[in-house]
Amino acid sequence: MAEKSIDHAFMATSLTSSATDPTFAGALSFMRRRFTKVLSGVDAVVWGIPFDAATSNRPGTRFGPQAIRRASAIFDNDPQYPFNRDLFAEMAVIDYGDCLLDYGNHQEAPAAIERQANTILDSGAFLLTLGGDHYVTWPILKAHAARHGPLALVQFDAHQDTWLDDNRRIDHGSFVARAARDGIINPERSIQIGIRTHAPEDCGIRILYGHQIEEMNGAEIASAIVSHTRDAPAYVTFDVDCLDPAYAPGTGTPVAGGPSSAKILSVLQRLQQLDIRGADVVEVSPPYDHADITAIAGATVAMYMLGLCAERHAAALGGYQTESTS
């Protein structure tokens, strides 16, 4: 027991230290990272946005960040598959907690999210956001584009989210159209994967429909993504309803006919060449989940995002040896 720890999220002595909490106990930050608002020396930040006032069907994604954090406890200790490394050996990652929002003033939410995202991005850290419904991506995209210019949007989703609006609505189905219209994203370098619905506009974005990726393997899908973005700075947004409801029942607008979690994870692990400047995982709705199936899928996608960060970080440092933390 002398080498074991508990409540690593509060008791960690280093941002690059591994946790040994029991998976069933301890403070539930994302992957047991330290809960802190101190951004000095941080390489990546995990941040929750518990917001679901923009949903058009089943609510509940305000509980998404909690559920994803809880599910991430299974990733403690061992080198993370398929990266075969301790993700935190040399990459300092924190859990910044949640975005502060006034539940009674939804019109103020976009500015509040963007302002708090700016605080994190000002530190130079990579930002991984846990939603919340898909509307939260809109202010986050604005914050990233202010630093990197128009982004290549890589969107895993069953929906295009390109419905036009008056730029004032709080709606999770229109942020892509806004981003294209306002120059936040570069439609010619953007791509949507897993789409299984129709919208009036495609905004010039390439679409890989659900039936198309059913006929493709993970390597082929990843190759299509990387070749289409063509080295542009990219933002990856992952709506969990990209997955078939069999693999992600706990979401607001499930659509049958989607890919398995195994196929999409196979895609994600092959995106090392993508110049990812930020990412999010959204639309996990625990009230409609079963046995944490969707939360586990969302947490795994988020872990893969950090895994890609760790690989880029290792490459920048000249590589490091995989260490077992068992």
XYZ file of C-alpha atoms in Angstrom:
326
model
C 0.000 0.000 0.000
C 2.987 2.323 0.469
C 3.156 2.967 -3.300
C -0.583 3.478 -3.708
C -2.402 6.812 -3.705
C -5.926 8.063 -3.241
C -7.589 11.278 -4.442
C -4.768 11.916 -6.898
C -6.856 14.721 -8.408
C -6.132 16.765 -5.280
C -3.041 15.109 -3.826
C -0.793 14.814 -6.891
C 2.670 16.241 -6.278
C 3.457 16.637 -9.994
C 1.436 17.360 -13.130
C 3.242 14.524 -14.881
C 2.735 11.929 -12.166
C 0.583 8.864 -12.705
C -2.318 7.911 -10.463
C -2.802 4.669 -8.566
C -6.286 5.299 -7.189
C -8.634 2.309 -7.203
C -10.885 2.626 -10.252
C -13.924 2.536 -7.954
C -12.790 5.245 -5.548
C -11.144 8.624 -5.283
C -11.853 12.079 -6.702
C -13.132 11.790 -10.269
C -11.258 14.278 -12.373
C -10.593 13.310 -15.988
C -8.093 10.435 -15.840
C -7.242 11.544 -12.272
C -5.518 14.693 -13.495
C -5.031 17.401 -10.888
C -8.008 19.730 -10.443
C -6.579 23.233 -10.686
C -7.068 26.651 -12.274
C -3.305 27.230 -12.375
C -2.194 27.128 -16.018
C 1.530 27.706 -15.605
C 3.615 24.890 -17.070
C 0.573 23.067 -18.455
C 0.659 21.355 -21.861
C -2.998 20.325 -22.116
C -6.208 21.243 -20.322
C -9.383 19.187 -19.955
C -12.410 21.407 -19.398
C -16.125 20.681 -18.976
C -19.055 22.726 -20.272
C -22.269 21.458 -18.596
C -24.691 23.134 -21.012
C -27.695 21.657 -22.829
C -30.062 24.580 -23.398
C -29.522 24.347 -27.186
C -30.715 20.776 -27.629
C -33.559 20.090 -30.067
C -34.570 16.678 -28.742
C -33.629 14.862 -25.532
C -31.854 16.961 -22.873
C -29.323 15.794 -20.304
C -25.918 16.625 -21.771
C -25.326 19.090 -18.945
C -24.402 15.931 -17.027
C -21.990 14.828 -19.768
C -18.736 16.147 -18.243
C -19.468 14.385 -14.940
C -20.205 11.097 -16.690
C -17.133 11.261 -18.904
C -14.902 11.982 -15.923
C -16.410 9.065 -14.019
C -15.921 6.693 -16.949
C -12.321 7.835 -17.418
C -11.330 6.258 -14.095
C -10.849 2.943 -15.910
C -7.834 4.428 -17.702
C -5.676 4.730 -14.585
C -2.231 3.284 -14.133
C -1.189 1.201 -17.146
C 0.239 2.509 -20.444
C -2.735 3.527 -22.547
C -3.834 1.373 -25.478
C -3.138 1.800 -28.374
C -0.446 4.378 -27.634
C 1.505 2.025 -25.360
C 2.821 4.850 -23.231
C 2.078 6.668 -20.019
C 0.385 9.699 -21.567
C 1.434 11.880 -18.664
C 5.078 10.871 -18.285
C 6.263 14.105 -19.913
C 3.041 15.895 -20.859
C 1.553 18.041 -18.092
C -2.255 17.764 -18.171
C -4.774 19.245 -15.752
C -8.510 19.082 -15.263
C -9.605 22.728 -15.208
C -13.043 21.836 -13.899
C -16.182 23.247 -15.519
C -17.186 26.443 -17.275
C -19.107 28.798 -14.992
C -22.510 29.560 -16.534
C -25.683 31.270 -15.324
C -28.486 28.766 -15.946
C -31.018 31.594 -16.002
C -29.322 33.647 -18.738
C -28.703 31.355 -21.688
C -28.069 34.261 -24.053
C -24.986 35.092 -22.005
C -23.576 31.566 -22.331
C -21.736 31.993 -25.673
C -19.732 34.977 -24.460
C -19.014 33.301 -21.114
C -17.744 30.140 -22.821
C -15.591 32.089 -25.272
C -14.166 34.302 -22.533
C -13.207 31.360 -20.329
C -11.809 29.440 -23.322
C -9.646 32.457 -24.133
C -8.200 32.400 -20.621
C -7.107 28.802 -21.120
C -5.795 29.303 -24.652
C -3.815 32.383 -23.587
C -1.603 29.987 -21.618
C -0.590 28.190 -24.819
C -2.057 24.885 -23.634
C -4.002 22.491 -25.835
C -7.705 22.589 -24.918
C -9.823 19.432 -24.815
C -13.445 20.243 -23.975
C -16.124 17.891 -22.625
C -19.710 18.882 -23.475
C -22.496 19.650 -23.158
C -24.537 19.827 -26.362
C -22.918 20.664 -29.675
C -23.679 24.360 -29.465
C -20.694 24.767 -27.129
C -18.367 24.155 -30.072
C -19.375 27.494 -31.611
C -17.764 29.836 -29.023
C -14.815 27.455 -28.625
C -14.172 27.525 -32.383
C -14.212 31.327 -32.283
C -11.608 31.361 -29.538
C -9.341 28.980 -31.468
C -9.769 30.784 -34.789
C -8.753 34.055 -33.143
C -5.340 32.472 -32.602
C -4.892 30.181 -35.595
C -7.014 31.743 -38.322
C -9.694 29.783 -40.208
C -9.619 26.146 -39.129
C -10.123 22.869 -40.905
C -13.112 21.409 -39.073
C -12.976 17.640 -38.653
C -16.448 16.733 -37.448
C -17.537 13.240 -36.388
C -21.322 13.430 -36.316
C -24.625 12.011 -37.536
C -25.777 15.571 -38.333
C -24.299 18.305 -40.515
C -25.305 21.138 -38.140
C -25.522 23.478 -41.113
C -29.034 24.819 -40.597
C -29.013 28.565 -41.156
C -30.134 30.877 -38.361
C -30.196 34.572 -37.455
C -26.890 34.363 -35.561
C -28.712 34.860 -32.249
C -30.351 31.486 -31.688
C -29.035 29.103 -29.045
C -29.231 26.026 -31.261
C -26.943 23.012 -31.557
C -27.840 22.463 -35.216
C -26.453 25.625 -36.815
C -22.943 26.252 -35.524
C -21.212 24.829 -38.627
C -23.154 27.124 -40.967
C -22.239 30.088 -38.763
C -18.583 29.092 -38.680
C -18.452 28.766 -42.465
C -20.307 32.042 -43.018
C -18.137 33.990 -40.584
C -14.794 32.618 -41.759
C -14.146 30.696 -38.543
C -13.585 27.495 -40.513
C -12.253 26.881 -44.003
C -14.969 24.797 -45.711
C -12.584 23.658 -48.471
C -10.396 21.966 -45.861
C -13.210 20.765 -43.585
C -14.754 17.297 -43.507
C -17.674 15.591 -41.765
C -17.597 11.874 -40.970
C -20.605 9.622 -40.314
C -23.407 11.924 -41.500
C -26.779 10.141 -41.614
C -29.236 13.025 -42.006
C -29.898 15.759 -44.568
C -29.650 19.527 -44.164
C -30.414 22.315 -46.667
C -26.748 23.330 -46.949
C -23.414 21.542 -47.029
C -21.474 24.853 -46.925
C -18.880 23.378 -49.271
C -17.700 20.880 -46.649
C -16.763 17.365 -47.765
C -19.051 14.697 -46.327
C -18.347 11.038 -45.694
C -21.831 9.664 -45.150
C -22.649 6.801 -42.836
C -23.179 4.341 -45.680
C -19.843 5.339 -47.227
C -17.750 4.789 -44.124
C -19.522 1.466 -43.633
C -17.675 0.312 -46.766
C -14.324 1.831 -45.669
C -11.818 0.672 -43.100
C -10.232 2.877 -40.468
C -7.066 3.493 -42.458
C -9.054 4.616 -45.501
C -11.189 7.028 -43.477
C -8.148 8.493 -41.718
C -6.346 8.902 -45.043
C -9.344 10.781 -46.467
C -9.354 13.128 -43.468
C -5.630 13.860 -43.529
C -5.442 14.341 -47.296
C -8.471 16.647 -47.331
C -7.262 18.959 -44.550
C -3.853 19.238 -46.269
C -1.804 20.312 -43.263
C -4.224 23.106 -42.308
C -4.608 23.807 -38.567
C -7.503 21.587 -37.532
C -10.162 21.465 -34.852
C -11.668 18.040 -34.116
C -15.209 17.937 -32.782
C -16.675 14.579 -31.837
C -20.432 14.332 -31.413
C -21.010 10.961 -29.770
C -24.096 10.425 -31.961
C -21.645 9.765 -34.798
C -21.637 6.269 -33.337
C -24.547 3.931 -33.888
C -27.011 3.974 -30.948
C -25.902 0.420 -30.170
C -22.568 1.927 -29.084
C -23.842 5.290 -27.816
C -27.485 5.148 -26.689
C -27.049 8.012 -24.219
C -27.345 10.973 -26.536
C -29.954 13.545 -27.428
C -30.577 12.781 -31.110
C -29.552 9.182 -31.864
C -29.539 8.040 -35.502
C -29.391 4.371 -36.518
C -26.942 3.118 -39.110
C -23.740 4.506 -37.668
C -20.274 3.037 -37.198
C -19.031 1.055 -34.242
C -16.808 2.570 -31.591
C -14.063 0.174 -32.705
C -14.076 1.537 -36.256
C -14.011 5.187 -35.219
C -11.280 4.620 -32.624
C -9.285 2.951 -35.387
C -9.676 6.177 -37.368
C -8.670 8.440 -34.487
C -5.471 6.593 -33.694
C -4.331 7.168 -37.288
C -4.636 10.951 -37.196
C -1.057 11.650 -36.073
C -0.437 13.729 -39.204
C -3.394 15.989 -38.478
C -2.383 19.395 -37.108
C -4.908 19.370 -34.261
C -5.106 22.708 -32.442
C -8.109 21.846 -30.242
C -10.785 19.208 -29.729
C -14.039 18.410 -27.984
C -16.331 15.486 -27.161
C -19.987 16.460 -26.939
C -23.597 15.234 -26.671
C -23.104 12.539 -24.004
C -26.479 12.451 -22.219
C -26.291 10.193 -19.134
C -30.074 10.078 -18.471
C -30.430 8.027 -21.663
C -27.306 5.927 -21.164
C -27.140 2.285 -20.086
C -24.300 0.835 -17.993
C -22.184 3.889 -18.910
C -21.847 2.640 -22.514
C -21.918 6.139 -23.983
C -19.840 7.698 -21.218
C -17.163 5.043 -21.728
C -17.166 5.709 -25.469
C -16.899 9.468 -24.876
C -14.125 9.061 -22.317
C -12.214 6.777 -24.674
C -12.463 9.272 -27.533
C -11.211 12.004 -25.180
C -8.331 9.792 -24.059
C -7.400 9.212 -27.721
C -7.281 12.987 -28.231
C -4.785 13.234 -25.377
C -2.928 10.238 -26.790
C -2.420 12.059 -30.084
C -1.231 15.095 -28.089
C 1.214 12.920 -26.156
C 2.647 11.524 -29.387
C 3.152 15.013 -30.816
C 4.638 16.159 -27.519
C 7.016 13.198 -27.498
C 8.063 13.894 -31.080
C 8.792 17.524 -30.187
C 10.987 16.339 -27.296
C 12.737 13.799 -29.479
C 10.752 10.848 -28.187
C 10.670 9.134 -24.825
C 10.557 5.572 -23.618
C 7.233 3.987 -22.743
C 7.014 3.427 -19.007
C 4.745 1.022 -17.193
C 3.102 2.551 -14.173
C 1.624 -0.686 -12.883
